[in-house]
Coordinates of C-alpha atoms in Angstrom, one line a residue:
X1 CA 150.2 95.8 39.5
X2 CA 148.6 97.1 43.0
X3 CA 146.5 100.3 43.4
X4 CA 145.8 102.1 46.6
X5 CA 143.0 104.6 47.1
X6 CA 142.4 107.2 49.9
X7 CA 141.1 110.5 50.7
X8 CA 142.5 113.7 52.6
X9 CA 141.7 116.9 53.3
X10 CA 145.0 118.8 52.2
X11 CA 145.9 119.3 48.8
X12 CA 149.1 121.2 49.3
X13 CA 150.2 118.5 52.1
X14 CA 149.8 115.6 49.3
X15 CA 151.8 117.3 47.0
X16 CA 154.3 118.5 49.5
X17 CA 154.6 114.7 50.5
X18 CA 154.9 113.7 46.8
X19 CA 157.5 115.8 45.8
X20 CA 159.6 115.7 49.0
X21 CA 163.2 114.3 48.5
X22 CA 164.7 115.0 52.0
X23 CA 162.5 113.1 54.5
X24 CA 161.6 110.4 52.5
X25 CA 165.1 109.0 51.0
X26 CA 163.3 106.8 48.3
X27 CA 161.9 109.8 46.7
X28 CA 164.4 110.3 43.3
X29 CA 163.7 112.7 40.7
X30 CA 160.1 113.3 41.3
X31 CA 158.2 114.7 38.3
X32 CA 154.9 114.6 36.6
X33 CA 154.4 112.3 33.9
X34 CA 150.5 113.3 33.1
X35 CA 148.3 115.5 34.2
X36 CA 144.3 116.6 33.3
X37 CA 145.4 119.2 30.6
X38 CA 148.9 118.3 29.8
X39 CA 150.3 121.5 30.9
X40 CA 150.4 121.3 34.6
X41 CA 153.1 123.1 36.6
X42 CA 155.8 120.2 37.1
X43 CA 157.9 121.0 40.5
X44 CA 160.3 118.6 39.2
X45 CA 161.3 120.5 36.3
X46 CA 161.4 123.9 37.0
X47 CA 163.9 126.4 38.6
X48 CA 161.6 128.1 41.2
X49 CA 160.4 125.0 43.3
X50 CA 158.0 126.8 45.8
X51 CA 156.4 129.5 43.5
X52 CA 155.9 126.4 41.3
X53 CA 154.0 124.5 44.2
X54 CA 151.6 126.9 45.2
X55 CA 150.6 127.4 41.4
X56 CA 149.8 123.7 41.0
X57 CA 148.1 123.5 44.5
X58 CA 145.9 126.4 43.5
X59 CA 145.0 125.0 39.9
X60 CA 144.1 121.7 41.8
X61 CA 142.1 123.3 44.8
X62 CA 140.2 126.4 42.1
X63 CA 137.0 124.0 41.5
X64 CA 137.1 123.0 45.2
X65 CA 137.2 126.4 46.5
X66 CA 134.3 128.0 43.9
X67 CA 132.2 124.5 45.7
X68 CA 133.1 125.8 49.2
X69 CA 131.8 129.3 48.5
X70 CA 128.5 127.6 47.3
X71 CA 128.7 125.0 50.3
X72 CA 129.1 122.1 47.8
X73 CA 132.7 121.2 48.4
X74 CA 133.3 118.0 50.2
X75 CA 135.2 117.5 53.3
X76 CA 137.4 114.7 52.2
X77 CA 138.5 116.6 49.1
X78 CA 141.8 115.0 48.0
X79 CA 141.6 111.8 46.1
X80 CA 145.0 110.1 46.0
X81 CA 145.9 106.8 44.2
X82 CA 149.0 105.2 44.5
X83 CA 149.9 102.2 41.3
X84 CA 153.0 99.8 42.0
X85 CA 154.0 97.6 39.6
X86 CA 155.8 94.2 40.8
X87 CA 159.6 93.9 41.5
X88 CA 159.7 91.5 38.9
X89 CA 158.5 94.1 36.3
X90 CA 160.4 95.8 33.6
X91 CA 160.7 99.6 34.4
X92 CA 158.0 101.3 32.6
X93 CA 158.8 104.6 30.9
X94 CA 157.1 108.1 31.6
X95 CA 155.0 107.7 28.7
X96 CA 153.6 103.9 29.8
X97 CA 153.2 105.7 33.3
X98 CA 151.0 108.4 31.7
X99 CA 148.8 105.7 29.8
X100 CA 148.4 104.0 32.6
X101 CA 147.3 107.0 34.9
X102 CA 144.7 108.7 32.4
X103 CA 143.3 104.7 32.0
X104 CA 142.8 104.8 35.9
X105 CA 141.5 108.3 36.0
X106 CA 138.8 107.2 33.6
X107 CA 137.7 103.8 35.1
X108 CA 137.5 105.4 38.8
X109 CA 135.2 108.2 37.5
X110 CA 137.6 111.0 38.2
X111 CA 138.3 112.3 34.8
X112 CA 136.4 110.2 32.3
X113 CA 137.6 110.2 29.0
X114 CA 136.3 113.4 26.6
X115 CA 134.6 114.7 29.4
X116 CA 135.4 118.4 29.9
X117 CA 134.3 118.8 33.1
X118 CA 136.5 115.7 34.8
X119 CA 138.2 116.6 38.2
X120 CA 141.7 118.1 37.8
X121 CA 144.8 115.5 38.2
X122 CA 148.2 114.6 38.2
X123 CA 150.3 111.8 38.4
X124 CA 153.5 112.2 40.2
X125 CA 156.8 109.4 39.4
X126 CA 158.9 109.9 42.1
X127 CA 160.6 106.1 41.9
X128 CA 161.4 104.1 39.1
X129 CA 158.4 101.2 40.1
X130 CA 155.1 103.3 41.1
X131 CA 153.5 106.6 40.2
X132 CA 150.8 108.5 42.8
X133 CA 147.5 110.6 41.3
X134 CA 146.5 113.1 43.0
X135 CA 143.2 115.2 42.5
X136 CA 140.6 117.1 43.4
X137 CA 137.1 115.9 43.4
X138 CA 135.0 118.6 42.5
X139 CA 134.0 118.7 38.6
X140 CA 133.9 121.8 36.6
X141 CA 130.0 121.6 37.0
X142 CA 131.0 122.0 40.7
X143 CA 129.4 118.5 41.3
X144 CA 131.5 116.2 43.2
X145 CA 132.8 113.1 41.3
X146 CA 131.1 109.8 40.9
X147 CA 133.9 107.2 42.0
X148 CA 131.9 104.8 43.8
X149 CA 133.4 101.3 43.8
X150 CA 136.7 103.5 42.6
X151 CA 139.5 100.4 43.8
X152 CA 137.5 98.0 42.2
X153 CA 137.2 99.5 39.0
X154 CA 141.2 100.4 39.0
X155 CA 141.8 96.9 39.7
X156 CA 140.1 95.5 37.2
X157 CA 141.6 98.2 34.6
X158 CA 145.1 97.1 36.1
X159 CA 144.2 93.7 35.3
X160 CA 144.0 94.8 31.7
X161 CA 147.3 96.8 31.6
X162 CA 148.9 93.8 33.0
X163 CA 147.7 91.8 30.0
X164 CA 148.5 94.6 27.2
X165 CA 151.9 95.0 28.8
X166 CA 153.1 91.7 29.3
X167 CA 153.8 92.4 33.1
X168 CA 153.2 90.2 36.6
X169 CA 149.6 89.2 36.8
X170 CA 148.3 89.6 40.2
X171 CA 146.2 87.3 42.0
X172 CA 142.7 89.2 42.1
X173 CA 140.0 88.5 44.6
X174 CA 136.2 89.0 44.2
X175 CA 136.0 90.5 47.9
X176 CA 134.9 87.1 48.9
X177 CA 137.8 86.9 51.3
X178 CA 137.9 86.8 55.2
X179 CA 139.0 90.4 56.6
X180 CA 143.0 90.4 57.0
X181 CA 144.4 91.1 60.4
X182 CA 145.3 94.5 61.1
X183 CA 149.0 95.7 61.1
X184 CA 148.0 96.2 64.8
X185 CA 146.6 92.8 65.7
X186 CA 149.8 91.3 64.3
X187 CA 152.2 93.6 66.4
X188 CA 150.1 92.4 69.3
X189 CA 150.3 89.1 68.6
X190 CA 153.8 89.3 67.7
X191 CA 154.0 91.1 71.6
X192 CA 152.3 88.2 73.2
X193 CA 154.4 85.6 71.6
X194 CA 151.6 84.3 69.2
X195 CA 152.0 82.9 66.3
X196 CA 148.6 84.0 64.6
X197 CA 146.4 87.0 65.6
X198 CA 143.4 86.6 67.7
X199 CA 140.9 87.0 64.5
X200 CA 142.8 84.2 62.6
X201 CA 142.4 81.8 65.9
X202 CA 139.0 82.8 66.5
X203 CA 138.3 81.8 62.8
X204 CA 139.6 78.6 62.7
X205 CA 137.8 77.9 66.4
X206 CA 134.5 78.9 64.9
X207 CA 134.7 77.5 61.5
X208 CA 135.7 73.9 63.6
X209 CA 132.4 74.7 65.7
X210 CA 130.5 75.0 62.4
X211 CA 131.8 71.3 61.0
X212 CA 130.9 69.7 64.4
X213 CA 127.5 71.3 65.0
X214 CA 124.4 69.9 63.7
X215 CA 122.4 72.9 64.4
X216 CA 122.2 76.6 65.5
X217 CA 121.5 75.9 69.1
X218 CA 124.6 73.2 69.3
X219 CA 126.5 75.7 67.6
X220 CA 125.6 78.6 70.2
X221 CA 126.0 75.5 72.8
X222 CA 129.5 74.7 71.7
X223 CA 131.3 78.0 71.4
X224 CA 129.9 78.6 75.1
X225 CA 131.6 75.5 76.3
X226 CA 135.3 76.4 75.0
X227 CA 137.6 77.6 77.3
X228 CA 140.0 79.7 75.6
X229 CA 137.2 81.8 74.0
X230 CA 134.5 84.1 75.6
X231 CA 131.4 83.9 73.9
X232 CA 128.8 86.8 73.8
X233 CA 125.3 86.1 71.8
X234 CA 122.8 88.6 70.9
X235 CA 119.0 88.4 70.9
X236 CA 116.0 89.9 69.4
X237 CA 113.2 91.3 71.8
X238 CA 111.6 87.8 71.0
X239 CA 114.1 86.1 72.6
X240 CA 115.3 84.4 69.1
X241 CA 119.2 84.6 68.3
X242 CA 120.2 87.6 66.6
X243 CA 124.2 87.0 66.4
X244 CA 127.3 86.0 68.3
X245 CA 130.5 87.7 69.3
X246 CA 133.7 86.1 70.2
X247 CA 137.0 87.0 72.1
X248 CA 140.0 85.2 72.7
X249 CA 140.5 84.9 76.6
X250 CA 143.2 87.7 77.6
X251 CA 143.3 89.9 74.4
X252 CA 142.3 92.9 75.9
X253 CA 142.1 96.7 75.0
X254 CA 143.8 99.5 76.4
X255 CA 140.8 99.4 78.8
X256 CA 141.1 96.0 79.7
X257 CA 138.1 95.0 77.7
X258 CA 138.1 91.8 76.0
X259 CA 138.1 92.5 72.0
X260 CA 134.9 91.0 70.6
X261 CA 134.5 90.1 67.0
X262 CA 131.3 89.2 65.1
X263 CA 131.1 86.4 63.1
X264 CA 131.3 88.3 59.9
X265 CA 133.9 90.2 60.9
X266 CA 136.0 86.7 61.3
X267 CA 134.9 85.4 57.6
X268 CA 131.9 86.6 55.4
X269 CA 130.6 83.0 55.8
X270 CA 130.7 83.2 59.8
X271 CA 127.9 85.6 60.0
X272 CA 125.2 84.0 62.1
X273 CA 123.0 84.1 59.1
X274 CA 125.2 82.3 56.8
X275 CA 126.0 79.9 59.9
X276 CA 121.9 79.1 60.4
X277 CA 121.4 78.6 56.7
X278 CA 124.4 76.1 56.3
X279 CA 123.3 74.4 59.4
X280 CA 119.5 74.5 58.7
X281 CA 120.0 72.1 55.7
X282 CA 121.0 69.2 57.9
X283 CA 118.7 66.2 57.5
X284 CA 115.9 66.8 59.9
X285 CA 115.5 62.8 59.8
X286 CA 118.8 61.9 60.1
X287 CA 118.1 61.3 64.2
X288 CA 115.2 59.2 63.5
X289 CA 117.5 57.0 61.3
X290 CA 120.0 56.3 64.1
X291 CA 118.9 53.2 65.3
X292 CA 119.0 51.8 61.8
X293 CA 122.2 50.0 60.7
X294 CA 124.3 52.7 58.6
X295 CA 127.4 52.2 56.6
X296 CA 130.9 52.9 58.1
X297 CA 131.0 56.8 58.0
X298 CA 134.3 57.1 57.1
X299 CA 133.7 55.2 53.8
X300 CA 130.4 57.2 53.4
X301 CA 132.7 60.1 53.8
X302 CA 135.3 58.7 51.6
X303 CA 132.5 58.2 49.1
X304 CA 130.7 61.5 49.1
X305 CA 134.2 62.9 48.8
X306 CA 135.5 60.8 45.8
X307 CA 131.9 62.1 44.3
X308 CA 132.9 65.9 44.2
X309 CA 134.9 65.8 41.0
X310 CA 131.8 64.7 39.5
X311 CA 129.4 67.0 40.6
X312 CA 132.0 69.6 39.7
X313 CA 131.8 68.3 36.2
X314 CA 128.4 69.6 35.9
X315 CA 126.8 72.8 34.8
X316 CA 125.1 73.6 38.5
X317 CA 127.4 76.0 40.0
X318 CA 125.4 76.8 42.9
X319 CA 125.7 72.9 43.5
X320 CA 129.0 72.9 43.2
X321 CA 129.9 75.4 45.3
X322 CA 127.9 74.0 48.1
X323 CA 130.4 70.6 47.7
X324 CA 133.4 72.7 47.8
X325 CA 131.9 74.6 51.3
X326 CA 131.2 70.9 52.3
X327 CA 134.7 69.7 51.4
X328 CA 136.2 72.8 53.6
X329 CA 134.3 71.5 56.5
X330 CA 135.6 68.2 56.3
X331 CA 139.2 69.8 56.3
X332 CA 138.1 71.9 59.2
X333 CA 137.1 68.6 61.0
X334 CA 140.0 66.0 60.0
X335 CA 142.8 67.5 62.4
X336 CA 140.9 66.7 65.1
X337 CA 141.1 62.6 64.2
X338 CA 144.5 62.3 63.1
X339 CA 147.4 61.5 64.9
X340 CA 149.5 64.5 66.5
X341 CA 152.1 63.9 63.8
X342 CA 150.0 64.8 60.8
X343 CA 147.7 67.8 62.4
X344 CA 150.0 70.7 61.9
X345 CA 149.8 69.7 57.7
X346 CA 146.1 69.2 58.2
X347 CA 145.5 72.7 59.8
X348 CA 147.5 74.4 57.5
X349 CA 145.7 72.5 54.6
X350 CA 142.2 73.3 56.0
X351 CA 143.2 77.3 56.8
X352 CA 144.7 77.8 53.2
X353 CA 141.6 76.1 51.7
X354 CA 139.3 78.1 53.5
X355 CA 139.3 80.8 51.0
X356 CA 138.9 78.0 48.4
X357 CA 135.4 77.7 49.9
X358 CA 133.9 80.9 48.9
X359 CA 133.3 82.9 45.7
X360 CA 130.7 84.9 44.5
X361 CA 128.3 82.0 43.5
X362 CA 125.7 81.1 46.1
X363 CA 125.7 77.8 47.2
X364 CA 123.0 75.5 47.4
X365 CA 123.8 74.0 50.8
X366 CA 121.4 71.1 51.0
X367 CA 123.1 69.7 47.8
X368 CA 125.9 68.7 50.1
X369 CA 124.0 67.7 53.0
X370 CA 125.2 63.7 52.7
X371 CA 129.0 64.7 52.9
X372 CA 128.1 67.3 55.7
X373 CA 126.0 64.3 57.6
X374 CA 129.1 62.1 57.2
X375 CA 131.6 64.6 58.5
X376 CA 129.6 64.9 62.0
X377 CA 129.7 61.4 61.9
X378 CA 133.0 60.9 61.9
X379 CA 133.3 63.4 64.6
X380 CA 130.7 61.6 66.9
X381 CA 133.0 58.3 66.5
X382 CA 136.7 57.4 67.9
X383 CA 139.0 56.8 64.9
X384 CA 139.7 53.8 63.7
X385 CA 143.5 53.1 65.4
X386 CA 145.2 51.7 62.1
X387 CA 145.5 55.1 60.3
X388 CA 143.7 53.1 57.4
X389 CA 140.4 54.9 57.5
X390 CA 141.9 58.5 57.7
X391 CA 144.5 57.4 54.8
X392 CA 141.2 56.5 52.8
X393 CA 139.4 59.6 53.2
X394 CA 142.9 61.7 52.5
X395 CA 143.2 60.0 49.0
X396 CA 139.9 61.3 48.4
X397 CA 140.5 64.8 49.7
X398 CA 143.2 65.1 47.4
X399 CA 141.8 64.4 44.3
X400 CA 139.1 66.5 45.1
X401 CA 141.0 69.5 45.7
X402 CA 142.8 69.0 42.4
X403 CA 139.3 69.2 40.8
X404 CA 138.5 72.1 42.9
X405 CA 141.4 73.7 41.8
X406 CA 140.2 73.4 38.2
X407 CA 136.8 74.0 38.8
X408 CA 138.0 77.7 40.2
X409 CA 140.5 78.1 37.4
X410 CA 137.7 77.6 34.5
X411 CA 135.9 80.5 36.6
X412 CA 139.0 82.7 36.6
X413 CA 139.0 82.8 40.4
X414 CA 142.5 83.5 41.3
X415 CA 142.8 83.7 44.9
X416 CA 140.5 80.9 45.4
X417 CA 143.1 78.9 42.5
X418 CA 145.9 79.9 44.7
X419 CA 144.6 78.7 48.1
X420 CA 143.3 75.5 46.6
X421 CA 147.0 74.8 45.5
X422 CA 148.6 75.8 48.3
X423 CA 146.2 73.6 50.3
X424 CA 146.7 70.6 48.2
X425 CA 150.5 71.0 48.8
X426 CA 149.7 70.4 52.4
X427 CA 147.1 67.6 51.9
X428 CA 149.5 65.7 49.9
X429 CA 152.2 65.4 52.7
X430 CA 149.9 64.6 55.2
X431 CA 148.4 62.0 52.9
X432 CA 152.0 60.6 52.5
X433 CA 152.8 60.0 56.0
X434 CA 149.1 59.0 56.7
X435 CA 149.4 56.0 54.0
X436 CA 152.7 54.8 54.5
X437 CA 152.1 52.3 57.5
X438 CA 148.4 51.1 56.7
X439 CA 149.7 50.4 53.1
X440 CA 152.6 48.6 54.6
X441 CA 150.8 46.6 56.6
X442 CA 148.3 45.8 54.1
X443 CA 151.2 44.8 51.8
X444 CA 152.1 42.0 54.0
X445 CA 149.0 40.0 52.9
X446 CA 150.6 40.1 49.6
X447 CA 149.4 36.2 48.2
X448 CA 151.8 34.1 46.2
X449 CA 153.0 34.8 42.9
X450 CA 150.5 33.1 40.7
X451 CA 148.0 34.9 42.3
X452 CA 149.8 38.2 41.6
X453 CA 150.0 37.1 37.9
X454 CA 146.4 37.1 37.7
X455 CA 145.9 40.1 39.5
X456 CA 148.3 42.0 37.1
X457 CA 146.5 40.6 34.2
X458 CA 143.2 41.9 35.8
X459 CA 144.9 45.5 35.9
X460 CA 146.2 45.5 32.4
X461 CA 142.7 44.7 31.4
X462 CA 140.8 47.2 33.2
X463 CA 143.4 50.0 33.7
X464 CA 143.8 51.0 30.3
X465 CA 146.7 54.0 29.6
X466 CA 147.8 53.4 32.9
X467 CA 148.2 49.9 33.6
X468 CA 152.1 49.8 33.7
X469 CA 152.2 52.8 36.1
X470 CA 150.2 51.2 38.3
X471 CA 152.5 48.2 38.1
X472 CA 155.3 50.0 38.6
X473 CA 153.7 51.9 41.9
X474 CA 155.4 50.7 45.3
X475 CA 151.9 50.4 46.2
X476 CA 150.9 47.6 44.0
X477 CA 151.6 44.9 46.8
X478 CA 149.0 46.5 49.0
X479 CA 146.8 46.5 45.9
X480 CA 147.2 43.1 45.2
X481 CA 146.7 42.1 48.7
X482 CA 143.7 44.1 49.0
X483 CA 142.2 42.0 45.9
X484 CA 143.2 39.1 47.4
X485 CA 141.5 39.9 50.6
X486 CA 138.3 40.9 48.7
X487 CA 138.0 37.4 46.8
X488 CA 138.4 35.5 49.7
X489 CA 134.9 37.2 50.7
X490 CA 133.3 36.3 47.8
X491 CA 134.0 39.6 45.3
X492 CA 135.2 38.9 41.6
X493 CA 138.6 40.9 41.4
X494 CA 138.2 41.7 37.6
X495 CA 134.8 43.2 38.3
X496 CA 135.6 44.7 41.3
X497 CA 138.4 46.6 39.5
X498 CA 136.4 47.8 36.8
X499 CA 133.9 49.0 39.0
X500 CA 136.8 51.2 41.3
X501 CA 138.0 52.4 37.6
X502 CA 134.7 53.1 36.5
X503 CA 133.7 55.2 39.9
X504 CA 136.4 57.7 38.8
X505 CA 139.0 58.0 36.3
X506 CA 142.9 57.9 37.4
X507 CA 144.3 61.3 35.6
X508 CA 144.9 63.3 38.6
X509 CA 146.2 60.6 41.1
X510 CA 150.2 60.8 41.7
X511 CA 149.8 57.2 43.0
X512 CA 147.2 55.5 40.7
X513 CA 147.6 52.0 42.6
X514 CA 147.0 53.4 46.2
X515 CA 143.8 55.1 44.5
X516 CA 142.5 51.9 43.7
X517 CA 143.6 50.0 46.9
X518 CA 141.5 52.2 48.9
X519 CA 138.6 52.0 46.7
X520 CA 138.5 48.3 46.6
X521 CA 138.9 48.2 50.4
X522 CA 135.9 50.6 51.0
X523 CA 133.7 48.9 48.4
X524 CA 134.6 45.6 49.4
X525 CA 134.3 46.1 53.4
X526 CA 131.1 48.5 52.8
X527 CA 129.6 45.7 50.8
X528 CA 130.8 42.9 53.2
X529 CA 130.0 44.8 56.4
X530 CA 127.3 47.2 55.6
X531 CA 124.7 45.6 57.0
X532 CA 126.4 44.4 60.1
X533 CA 127.6 47.9 61.5
X534 CA 127.2 48.5 65.0
X535 CA 124.0 50.1 65.3
X536 CA 123.8 53.9 67.1
X537 CA 121.5 54.7 69.7
X538 CA 119.4 57.8 69.7
X539 CA 121.2 59.9 72.6
X540 CA 124.6 61.1 71.5
X541 CA 127.6 58.8 72.1
X542 CA 130.0 59.6 74.8
X543 CA 132.5 60.5 72.5
X544 CA 131.2 63.5 71.4
X545 CA 132.2 65.3 74.8
X546 CA 135.7 63.8 74.0
X547 CA 135.6 65.7 70.8
X548 CA 134.2 68.7 72.1
X549 CA 137.3 68.7 74.5
X550 CA 139.8 68.5 71.7
X551 CA 138.0 70.0 68.5
X552 CA 138.4 73.9 70.5
X553 CA 141.9 73.7 70.8
X554 CA 143.6 74.2 67.5
X555 CA 147.3 74.2 67.8
X556 CA 149.0 77.4 66.1
X557 CA 149.2 77.0 62.5
X558 CA 151.8 78.1 60.4
X559 CA 149.2 79.2 57.6
X560 CA 148.5 82.9 57.6
X561 CA 145.3 84.6 56.1
X562 CA 145.5 85.5 52.0
X563 CA 144.8 88.8 50.8
X564 CA 141.5 89.9 49.8

């Protein structure tokens, strides 16, 4: 069930609308199902419609007129709440709707149960699937009703109603979602032939800038370099940055001025204080280590993402939330480094997962700085051409997304669960496409049958419970090729398999042979080449400029913003 609450100035106007059957063709058999005392005049069950309507309006407005003579009546004295059932719900009886109406006015503070001074209200049913509650906000003691956070309280009550009445469970939010585009924004985007609104496009662009930047200064600089975006930076009198505003070039109002959005209007975590909080946790000593040998950043990113399920299994929710936020930054960055064919699915995955990165739990961003540093490192290096590194990272991302979905489920974060699941669907498609070519190329190195038999024995000894599934996996040839390649560089295949299996269980893997293959590839190559990785100079590589040129022109995405 969904509630919608608003305020107004005219009791008579609202009652006229609720009982109208001429202009509103979907209003059938309007009548009262409940009222403040059970004896309110019912326009739908009378022969003298207009006289009864005047009586009902007078009864509802009685206390309003008394309070107005004392100068105490609120200007917006009408409270209006519509409650609608889901299309798949059964048709509720009038008595059931009456019970729901009484629970709503109690929960919202309009007319608490047992309070003789509660506001006057009526519940009108003029269609099978919903009711309207009309109330005046002046109590019997002539004070204005205390109905703060009425929508939130009504929503919580409706969640209980759904459970008790066995109705469809609506996916509810926690007020951490990004603001949805307005109807006017959607119509404007449609008129201009854009698949997404300016707000949605700017949200994607700014999120990508946060994923690429290493400091607030660089973040502001990156935004100012984007051709399709206008940027305004707001400063304190001291000269420090106070905030920022962005507008899509060509998106203007009726006066021809750009339509500006502050960061907080794009998403709660894109306000400048939130962005600064995230960027200030980046390791300040990173630049001092740039001359030192470092692991392959793609391998490091995959390793850090593989650890996310372990982090989420711990009891530190703030650290877990930080890991989820960092995973979201990784998803924002991956489309920039993927082949063109994979970008639509990766963009859609990032857009969907964006909702899963926020909850009421405050993230401790410093807990995920290693992963975030690895993400920024891969943005500053050309992506490997064979696609194996991207497939390796996507393999880890898919399993991490499964763990994120479960983490939110345990905390009853309904919208985040739905968002993570939607992102997972896009990720699995992208991963299947990304993994096909590198796995086929790797399988070309399948060793002779005696070696395959030996590796098969290793699998049966180490992968207890899922060994036969691994052996039957189409990627098994790639797995034995990876084991053979690792053995030629000095690794013991049995010990290596034990190591990768002990790293994390395979329960969530759709294709366990693929998971084992990428882990073996990463671990064996990291141990072999880790000390001989090319060193990086303190100056930023030339590829950064190229990255910036491509990062901030995200293609149109089919994913739409989620409900709050």
